[in-house]
């Protein structure tokens, strides 16, 4: 999103850019032989297809976030995304792993650093909100805060990390203005903020976010905040 334009976009159209891999247009829903064939097809290496757009009308924040949730779930099963995540985490530094084995926080930070180093923040088309599937974000190396949330959430889910979305309204904006990922630690159950759209380290969040989530009252630069779980079925 740039969620700063949310009020305008709610009255118009948004777009989802797809066509990223073999899984990009494949649903895993269903039963029987048909579902088995789809799973087999999804396991093949994906190829970046021509970009396709699907317009949608939105009337509420939850509706908008549901598109992002769905793209994260699909991206977490995309073989291209899965391979990218495993490649980063299996790099060697001398005779040891660059990312310590079974250090889940280190894995989360490594994938965060991958996105920060390879995806540039670029705004959406004028007067529209565009969401890109994870494989396309990786291929183009560009996107805004919801694209960065989609690709990072997909990379994390591809290697077993639970994620959720946080949407905030800053005090200088008339409505919801930003979205980012949090990843859950398997060992402590705590959530690590990973905002890949700003030049800040893993763990940084817009000042006041935690206080607003805890109390529901404005704090720091945040007017209001809301958590959205990412549950993939």
C-alpha atoms as a PDB file:
ATOM      1  CA  UNK A   1       0.000   0.000   0.000  1.00  0.00           C
ATOM      2  CA  UNK A   2       0.930   3.377   0.330  1.00  0.00           C
ATOM      3  CA  UNK A   3      -1.901   3.287   2.814  1.00  0.00           C
ATOM      4  CA  UNK A   4      -1.650   7.047   2.972  1.00  0.00           C
ATOM      5  CA  UNK A   5      -3.920   7.098  -0.102  1.00  0.00           C
ATOM      6  CA  UNK A   6      -6.392   4.635   1.378  1.00  0.00           C
ATOM      7  CA  UNK A   7      -9.327   7.059   1.408  1.00  0.00           C
ATOM      8  CA  UNK A   8      -9.045   7.668  -2.342  1.00  0.00           C
ATOM      9  CA  UNK A   9      -8.472   4.058  -3.281  1.00  0.00           C
ATOM     10  CA  UNK A  10     -11.479   2.828  -1.315  1.00  0.00           C
ATOM     11  CA  UNK A  11     -13.619   4.702  -3.822  1.00  0.00           C
ATOM     12  CA  UNK A  12     -11.918   3.225  -6.862  1.00  0.00           C
ATOM     13  CA  UNK A  13     -10.006   0.206  -8.047  1.00  0.00           C
ATOM     14  CA  UNK A  14      -6.874  -1.572  -6.937  1.00  0.00           C
ATOM     15  CA  UNK A  15      -4.852  -4.133  -8.844  1.00  0.00           C
ATOM     16  CA  UNK A  16      -3.110  -7.401  -8.066  1.00  0.00           C
ATOM     17  CA  UNK A  17      -0.143  -8.243 -10.295  1.00  0.00           C
ATOM     18  CA  UNK A  18       0.217 -11.994 -10.801  1.00  0.00           C
ATOM     19  CA  UNK A  19       1.691 -14.392 -13.361  1.00  0.00           C
ATOM     20  CA  UNK A  20       4.826 -15.101 -11.336  1.00  0.00           C
ATOM     21  CA  UNK A  21       5.299 -18.862 -11.442  1.00  0.00           C
ATOM     22  CA  UNK A  22       3.659 -22.214 -11.970  1.00  0.00           C
ATOM     23  CA  UNK A  23       1.939 -21.742  -8.627  1.00  0.00           C
ATOM     24  CA  UNK A  24       0.909 -18.192  -9.367  1.00  0.00           C
ATOM     25  CA  UNK A  25      -2.274 -19.310 -11.067  1.00  0.00           C
ATOM     26  CA  UNK A  26      -2.727 -22.650  -9.283  1.00  0.00           C
ATOM     27  CA  UNK A  27      -5.048 -23.229  -6.355  1.00  0.00           C
ATOM     28  CA  UNK A  28      -4.270 -26.021  -3.917  1.00  0.00           C
ATOM     29  CA  UNK A  29      -7.885 -26.169  -2.765  1.00  0.00           C
ATOM     30  CA  UNK A  30      -9.886 -29.255  -3.667  1.00  0.00           C
ATOM     31  CA  UNK A  31      -9.803 -32.994  -3.105  1.00  0.00           C
ATOM     32  CA  UNK A  32      -8.960 -36.254  -4.802  1.00  0.00           C
ATOM     33  CA  UNK A  33      -6.893 -36.733  -7.960  1.00  0.00           C
ATOM     34  CA  UNK A  34      -7.442 -33.149  -9.059  1.00  0.00           C
ATOM     35  CA  UNK A  35      -5.783 -31.849  -5.901  1.00  0.00           C
ATOM     36  CA  UNK A  36      -2.881 -34.310  -6.261  1.00  0.00           C
ATOM     37  CA  UNK A  37      -2.239 -33.077  -9.790  1.00  0.00           C
ATOM     38  CA  UNK A  38      -2.258 -29.470  -8.593  1.00  0.00           C
ATOM     39  CA  UNK A  39       0.206 -30.251  -5.816  1.00  0.00           C
ATOM     40  CA  UNK A  40       2.506 -31.985  -8.276  1.00  0.00           C
ATOM     41  CA  UNK A  41       2.286 -29.038 -10.659  1.00  0.00           C
ATOM     42  CA  UNK A  42       3.058 -26.619  -7.814  1.00  0.00           C
ATOM     43  CA  UNK A  43       6.223 -28.547  -6.970  1.00  0.00           C
ATOM     44  CA  UNK A  44       7.814 -27.882 -10.354  1.00  0.00           C
ATOM     45  CA  UNK A  45      10.212 -24.957 -10.691  1.00  0.00           C
ATOM     46  CA  UNK A  46       8.269 -21.811 -11.547  1.00  0.00           C
ATOM     47  CA  UNK A  47       8.918 -19.402 -14.387  1.00  0.00           C
ATOM     48  CA  UNK A  48       8.182 -15.709 -14.354  1.00  0.00           C
ATOM     49  CA  UNK A  49       5.294 -15.148 -16.732  1.00  0.00           C
ATOM     50  CA  UNK A  50       3.967 -11.983 -18.268  1.00  0.00           C
ATOM     51  CA  UNK A  51       2.470  -9.686 -15.622  1.00  0.00           C
ATOM     52  CA  UNK A  52      -1.281  -9.924 -15.333  1.00  0.00           C
ATOM     53  CA  UNK A  53      -3.617  -7.649 -13.453  1.00  0.00           C
ATOM     54  CA  UNK A  54      -6.857  -8.429 -11.684  1.00  0.00           C
ATOM     55  CA  UNK A  55      -8.899  -5.407 -10.585  1.00  0.00           C
ATOM     56  CA  UNK A  56     -10.843  -5.384  -7.333  1.00  0.00           C
ATOM     57  CA  UNK A  57     -13.165  -3.024  -5.518  1.00  0.00           C
ATOM     58  CA  UNK A  58     -12.565  -2.432  -1.812  1.00  0.00           C
ATOM     59  CA  UNK A  59     -14.811  -1.002   0.866  1.00  0.00           C
ATOM     60  CA  UNK A  60     -12.935  -1.719   4.110  1.00  0.00           C
ATOM     61  CA  UNK A  61      -9.425  -2.125   5.489  1.00  0.00           C
ATOM     62  CA  UNK A  62     -10.027  -5.809   6.268  1.00  0.00           C
ATOM     63  CA  UNK A  63     -10.936  -6.418   2.638  1.00  0.00           C
ATOM     64  CA  UNK A  64      -7.722  -4.810   1.474  1.00  0.00           C
ATOM     65  CA  UNK A  65      -5.586  -6.736   3.957  1.00  0.00           C
ATOM     66  CA  UNK A  66      -7.250 -10.011   2.930  1.00  0.00           C
ATOM     67  CA  UNK A  67      -5.636  -9.668  -0.519  1.00  0.00           C
ATOM     68  CA  UNK A  68      -2.233  -9.336   1.124  1.00  0.00           C
ATOM     69  CA  UNK A  69      -2.884 -12.307   3.410  1.00  0.00           C
ATOM     70  CA  UNK A  70      -3.855 -14.459   0.445  1.00  0.00           C
ATOM     71  CA  UNK A  71      -0.750 -13.489  -1.535  1.00  0.00           C
ATOM     72  CA  UNK A  72       1.476 -14.330   1.448  1.00  0.00           C
ATOM     73  CA  UNK A  73      -0.139 -17.752   1.736  1.00  0.00           C
ATOM     74  CA  UNK A  74       0.340 -18.424  -1.973  1.00  0.00           C
ATOM     75  CA  UNK A  75       3.882 -17.072  -1.917  1.00  0.00           C
ATOM     76  CA  UNK A  76       4.851 -19.331   0.967  1.00  0.00           C
ATOM     77  CA  UNK A  77       4.087 -22.324  -1.283  1.00  0.00           C
ATOM     78  CA  UNK A  78       5.692 -20.922  -4.433  1.00  0.00           C
ATOM     79  CA  UNK A  79       8.709 -23.132  -5.334  1.00  0.00           C
ATOM     80  CA  UNK A  80      10.655 -20.088  -6.549  1.00  0.00           C
ATOM     81  CA  UNK A  81      10.207 -18.355  -3.193  1.00  0.00           C
ATOM     82  CA  UNK A  82      10.963 -21.552  -1.277  1.00  0.00           C
ATOM     83  CA  UNK A  83      14.188 -22.088  -3.222  1.00  0.00           C
ATOM     84  CA  UNK A  84      15.266 -18.474  -2.668  1.00  0.00           C
ATOM     85  CA  UNK A  85      14.734 -18.728   1.096  1.00  0.00           C
ATOM     86  CA  UNK A  86      16.642 -22.008   1.366  1.00  0.00           C
ATOM     87  CA  UNK A  87      19.501 -20.679  -0.755  1.00  0.00           C
ATOM     88  CA  UNK A  88      19.979 -17.681   1.535  1.00  0.00           C
ATOM     89  CA  UNK A  89      19.812 -19.742   4.720  1.00  0.00           C
ATOM     90  CA  UNK A  90      22.217 -22.422   3.473  1.00  0.00           C
ATOM     91  CA  UNK A  91      25.103 -20.100   2.618  1.00  0.00           C
ATOM     92  CA  UNK A  92      28.454 -20.992   4.155  1.00  0.00           C
ATOM     93  CA  UNK A  93      30.893 -18.620   5.865  1.00  0.00           C
ATOM     94  CA  UNK A  94      34.093 -20.584   5.825  1.00  0.00           C
ATOM     95  CA  UNK A  95      33.329 -24.010   7.267  1.00  0.00           C
ATOM     96  CA  UNK A  96      30.245 -22.869   9.173  1.00  0.00           C
ATOM     97  CA  UNK A  97      26.763 -21.729   8.232  1.00  0.00           C
ATOM     98  CA  UNK A  98      26.391 -17.959   7.859  1.00  0.00           C
ATOM     99  CA  UNK A  99      23.007 -18.313   9.565  1.00  0.00           C
ATOM    100  CA  UNK A 100      23.373 -20.532  12.610  1.00  0.00           C
ATOM    101  CA  UNK A 101      21.417 -23.753  12.266  1.00  0.00           C
ATOM    102  CA  UNK A 102      18.112 -23.816  14.189  1.00  0.00           C
ATOM    103  CA  UNK A 103      18.552 -20.211  15.282  1.00  0.00           C
ATOM    104  CA  UNK A 104      15.084 -19.096  14.224  1.00  0.00           C
ATOM    105  CA  UNK A 105      15.577 -15.408  14.974  1.00  0.00           C
ATOM    106  CA  UNK A 106      18.775 -15.445  12.906  1.00  0.00           C
ATOM    107  CA  UNK A 107      16.806 -16.990  10.036  1.00  0.00           C
ATOM    108  CA  UNK A 108      14.157 -14.287  10.266  1.00  0.00           C
ATOM    109  CA  UNK A 109      16.785 -11.555  10.255  1.00  0.00           C
ATOM    110  CA  UNK A 110      18.654 -13.148   7.331  1.00  0.00           C
ATOM    111  CA  UNK A 111      15.515 -13.145   5.187  1.00  0.00           C
ATOM    112  CA  UNK A 112      14.710  -9.596   6.291  1.00  0.00           C
ATOM    113  CA  UNK A 113      18.218  -8.504   5.241  1.00  0.00           C
ATOM    114  CA  UNK A 114      17.747 -10.245   1.882  1.00  0.00           C
ATOM    115  CA  UNK A 115      14.640  -8.200   1.161  1.00  0.00           C
ATOM    116  CA  UNK A 116      16.190  -4.955   2.416  1.00  0.00           C
ATOM    117  CA  UNK A 117      19.242  -5.462   0.179  1.00  0.00           C
ATOM    118  CA  UNK A 118      17.388  -6.492  -2.968  1.00  0.00           C
ATOM    119  CA  UNK A 119      13.989  -4.777  -3.053  1.00  0.00           C
ATOM    120  CA  UNK A 120      13.773  -1.002  -3.481  1.00  0.00           C
ATOM    121  CA  UNK A 121      10.792   0.957  -2.168  1.00  0.00           C
ATOM    122  CA  UNK A 122       8.742   2.214  -5.118  1.00  0.00           C
ATOM    123  CA  UNK A 123       5.311   3.815  -4.841  1.00  0.00           C
ATOM    124  CA  UNK A 124       2.125   2.396  -6.373  1.00  0.00           C
ATOM    125  CA  UNK A 125       0.522   3.771  -9.551  1.00  0.00           C
ATOM    126  CA  UNK A 126      -1.160   7.111  -9.050  1.00  0.00           C
ATOM    127  CA  UNK A 127      -4.652   6.821  -7.508  1.00  0.00           C
ATOM    128  CA  UNK A 128      -4.549   3.023  -7.309  1.00  0.00           C
ATOM    129  CA  UNK A 129      -3.261   0.376  -4.953  1.00  0.00           C
ATOM    130  CA  UNK A 130      -1.266  -2.465  -6.531  1.00  0.00           C
ATOM    131  CA  UNK A 131      -0.283  -5.706  -4.806  1.00  0.00           C
ATOM    132  CA  UNK A 132       2.401  -7.901  -6.365  1.00  0.00           C
ATOM    133  CA  UNK A 133       2.897 -11.601  -5.793  1.00  0.00           C
ATOM    134  CA  UNK A 134       6.108 -12.533  -3.995  1.00  0.00           C
ATOM    135  CA  UNK A 135       7.874 -14.004  -7.025  1.00  0.00           C
ATOM    136  CA  UNK A 136       7.280 -10.863  -9.035  1.00  0.00           C
ATOM    137  CA  UNK A 137       8.593  -8.624  -6.250  1.00  0.00           C
ATOM    138  CA  UNK A 138      11.769 -10.723  -6.136  1.00  0.00           C
ATOM    139  CA  UNK A 139      12.101 -10.550  -9.926  1.00  0.00           C
ATOM    140  CA  UNK A 140      11.522  -6.799 -10.283  1.00  0.00           C
ATOM    141  CA  UNK A 141      13.319  -5.808  -7.090  1.00  0.00           C
ATOM    142  CA  UNK A 142      10.737  -3.129  -6.357  1.00  0.00           C
ATOM    143  CA  UNK A 143       7.550  -2.536  -4.381  1.00  0.00           C
ATOM    144  CA  UNK A 144       5.898  -0.517  -1.655  1.00  0.00           C
ATOM    145  CA  UNK A 145       5.180  -1.491   1.953  1.00  0.00           C
ATOM    146  CA  UNK A 146       2.498  -4.044   1.147  1.00  0.00           C
ATOM    147  CA  UNK A 147       4.630  -5.655  -1.593  1.00  0.00           C
ATOM    148  CA  UNK A 148       7.552  -5.824   0.833  1.00  0.00           C
ATOM    149  CA  UNK A 149       5.256  -7.374   3.442  1.00  0.00           C
ATOM    150  CA  UNK A 150       4.047  -9.919   0.875  1.00  0.00           C
ATOM    151  CA  UNK A 151       7.506 -10.999  -0.224  1.00  0.00           C
ATOM    152  CA  UNK A 152       9.013 -11.089   3.278  1.00  0.00           C
ATOM    153  CA  UNK A 153       5.994 -12.871   4.726  1.00  0.00           C
ATOM    154  CA  UNK A 154       6.154 -15.411   1.891  1.00  0.00           C
ATOM    155  CA  UNK A 155       9.886 -16.064   2.362  1.00  0.00           C
ATOM    156  CA  UNK A 156       9.379 -16.561   6.090  1.00  0.00           C
ATOM    157  CA  UNK A 157       6.408 -18.875   5.673  1.00  0.00           C
ATOM    158  CA  UNK A 158       8.265 -20.856   2.998  1.00  0.00           C
ATOM    159  CA  UNK A 159      10.697 -22.065   5.686  1.00  0.00           C
ATOM    160  CA  UNK A 160       8.210 -22.526   8.495  1.00  0.00           C
ATOM    161  CA  UNK A 161       8.005 -19.174  10.285  1.00  0.00           C
ATOM    162  CA  UNK A 162       4.636 -17.905  11.522  1.00  0.00           C
ATOM    163  CA  UNK A 163       3.909 -14.315  10.525  1.00  0.00           C
ATOM    164  CA  UNK A 164       1.256 -11.666  11.064  1.00  0.00           C
ATOM    165  CA  UNK A 165       0.573  -8.179   9.707  1.00  0.00           C
ATOM    166  CA  UNK A 166       0.472  -4.893  11.591  1.00  0.00           C
ATOM    167  CA  UNK A 167      -1.334  -1.919  10.057  1.00  0.00           C
ATOM    168  CA  UNK A 168      -0.881   1.538  11.560  1.00  0.00           C
ATOM    169  CA  UNK A 169      -2.128   5.070  11.106  1.00  0.00           C
ATOM    170  CA  UNK A 170       0.490   7.701  11.871  1.00  0.00           C
ATOM    171  CA  UNK A 171      -0.648  10.949  13.436  1.00  0.00           C
ATOM    172  CA  UNK A 172       0.192  12.960  10.314  1.00  0.00           C
ATOM    173  CA  UNK A 173      -2.104  10.888   8.071  1.00  0.00           C
ATOM    174  CA  UNK A 174      -5.905  11.001   7.755  1.00  0.00           C
ATOM    175  CA  UNK A 175      -6.267   7.209   7.665  1.00  0.00           C
ATOM    176  CA  UNK A 176      -4.328   3.938   7.787  1.00  0.00           C
ATOM    177  CA  UNK A 177      -0.893   4.679   6.371  1.00  0.00           C
ATOM    178  CA  UNK A 178       1.542   1.759   6.765  1.00  0.00           C
ATOM    179  CA  UNK A 179       1.791  -2.031   6.975  1.00  0.00           C
ATOM    180  CA  UNK A 180       4.606  -4.367   8.032  1.00  0.00           C
ATOM    181  CA  UNK A 181       5.369  -7.949   9.056  1.00  0.00           C
ATOM    182  CA  UNK A 182       5.996  -9.505  12.441  1.00  0.00           C
ATOM    183  CA  UNK A 183       7.502 -12.987  12.792  1.00  0.00           C
ATOM    184  CA  UNK A 184       6.971 -15.269  15.778  1.00  0.00           C
ATOM    185  CA  UNK A 185       9.859 -16.842  17.677  1.00  0.00           C
ATOM    186  CA  UNK A 186       9.401 -20.595  18.160  1.00  0.00           C
ATOM    187  CA  UNK A 187      11.438 -20.521  21.349  1.00  0.00           C
ATOM    188  CA  UNK A 188       9.958 -17.516  23.188  1.00  0.00           C
ATOM    189  CA  UNK A 189       6.618 -16.931  21.493  1.00  0.00           C
ATOM    190  CA  UNK A 190       7.489 -13.240  21.100  1.00  0.00           C
ATOM    191  CA  UNK A 191       6.940 -11.343  17.862  1.00  0.00           C
ATOM    192  CA  UNK A 192       9.837  -9.682  16.007  1.00  0.00           C
ATOM    193  CA  UNK A 193       8.942  -6.629  13.928  1.00  0.00           C
ATOM    194  CA  UNK A 194      10.414  -6.732  10.416  1.00  0.00           C
ATOM    195  CA  UNK A 195       9.628  -3.542   8.504  1.00  0.00           C
ATOM    196  CA  UNK A 196      11.473  -3.968   5.223  1.00  0.00           C
ATOM    197  CA  UNK A 197      10.197  -0.700   3.744  1.00  0.00           C
ATOM    198  CA  UNK A 198      12.418   1.550   5.879  1.00  0.00           C
ATOM    199  CA  UNK A 199      16.169   1.738   6.351  1.00  0.00           C
ATOM    200  CA  UNK A 200      16.089   0.424   9.908  1.00  0.00           C
ATOM    201  CA  UNK A 201      17.368  -2.820  11.491  1.00  0.00           C
ATOM    202  CA  UNK A 202      15.219  -5.835  12.294  1.00  0.00           C
ATOM    203  CA  UNK A 203      13.207  -5.172  15.441  1.00  0.00           C
ATOM    204  CA  UNK A 204      12.574  -1.487  14.696  1.00  0.00           C
ATOM    205  CA  UNK A 205       8.943  -0.358  14.532  1.00  0.00           C
ATOM    206  CA  UNK A 206       7.290   3.060  14.202  1.00  0.00           C
ATOM    207  CA  UNK A 207       7.577   4.642  17.665  1.00  0.00           C
ATOM    208  CA  UNK A 208       4.451   4.073  19.699  1.00  0.00           C
ATOM    209  CA  UNK A 209       3.242   0.963  17.859  1.00  0.00           C
ATOM    210  CA  UNK A 210       3.572  -1.464  20.774  1.00  0.00           C
ATOM    211  CA  UNK A 211       1.963   0.967  23.210  1.00  0.00           C
ATOM    212  CA  UNK A 212      -1.015   1.546  20.909  1.00  0.00           C
ATOM    213  CA  UNK A 213      -1.489  -2.201  20.368  1.00  0.00           C
ATOM    214  CA  UNK A 214      -1.363  -2.724  24.125  1.00  0.00           C
ATOM    215  CA  UNK A 215      -3.588   0.147  25.273  1.00  0.00           C
ATOM    216  CA  UNK A 216      -5.580   1.233  22.239  1.00  0.00           C
ATOM    217  CA  UNK A 217      -4.564   4.833  22.917  1.00  0.00           C
ATOM    218  CA  UNK A 218      -2.429   7.063  20.634  1.00  0.00           C
ATOM    219  CA  UNK A 219       1.270   7.039  21.453  1.00  0.00           C
ATOM    220  CA  UNK A 220       4.457   8.316  19.850  1.00  0.00           C
ATOM    221  CA  UNK A 221       3.847   8.828  16.147  1.00  0.00           C
ATOM    222  CA  UNK A 222       0.990   6.294  16.010  1.00  0.00           C
ATOM    223  CA  UNK A 223      -2.695   7.213  16.128  1.00  0.00           C
ATOM    224  CA  UNK A 224      -4.034   3.659  15.918  1.00  0.00           C
ATOM    225  CA  UNK A 225      -2.809   0.160  15.100  1.00  0.00           C
ATOM    226  CA  UNK A 226      -4.327  -3.189  14.287  1.00  0.00           C
ATOM    227  CA  UNK A 227      -3.007  -6.755  14.004  1.00  0.00           C
ATOM    228  CA  UNK A 228      -4.104  -9.156  11.280  1.00  0.00           C
ATOM    229  CA  UNK A 229      -3.212 -12.831  11.604  1.00  0.00           C
ATOM    230  CA  UNK A 230      -2.067 -14.731   8.500  1.00  0.00           C
ATOM    231  CA  UNK A 231      -3.771 -18.117   8.593  1.00  0.00           C
ATOM    232  CA  UNK A 232      -3.254 -20.265   5.523  1.00  0.00           C
ATOM    233  CA  UNK A 233      -5.531 -23.234   4.892  1.00  0.00           C
END
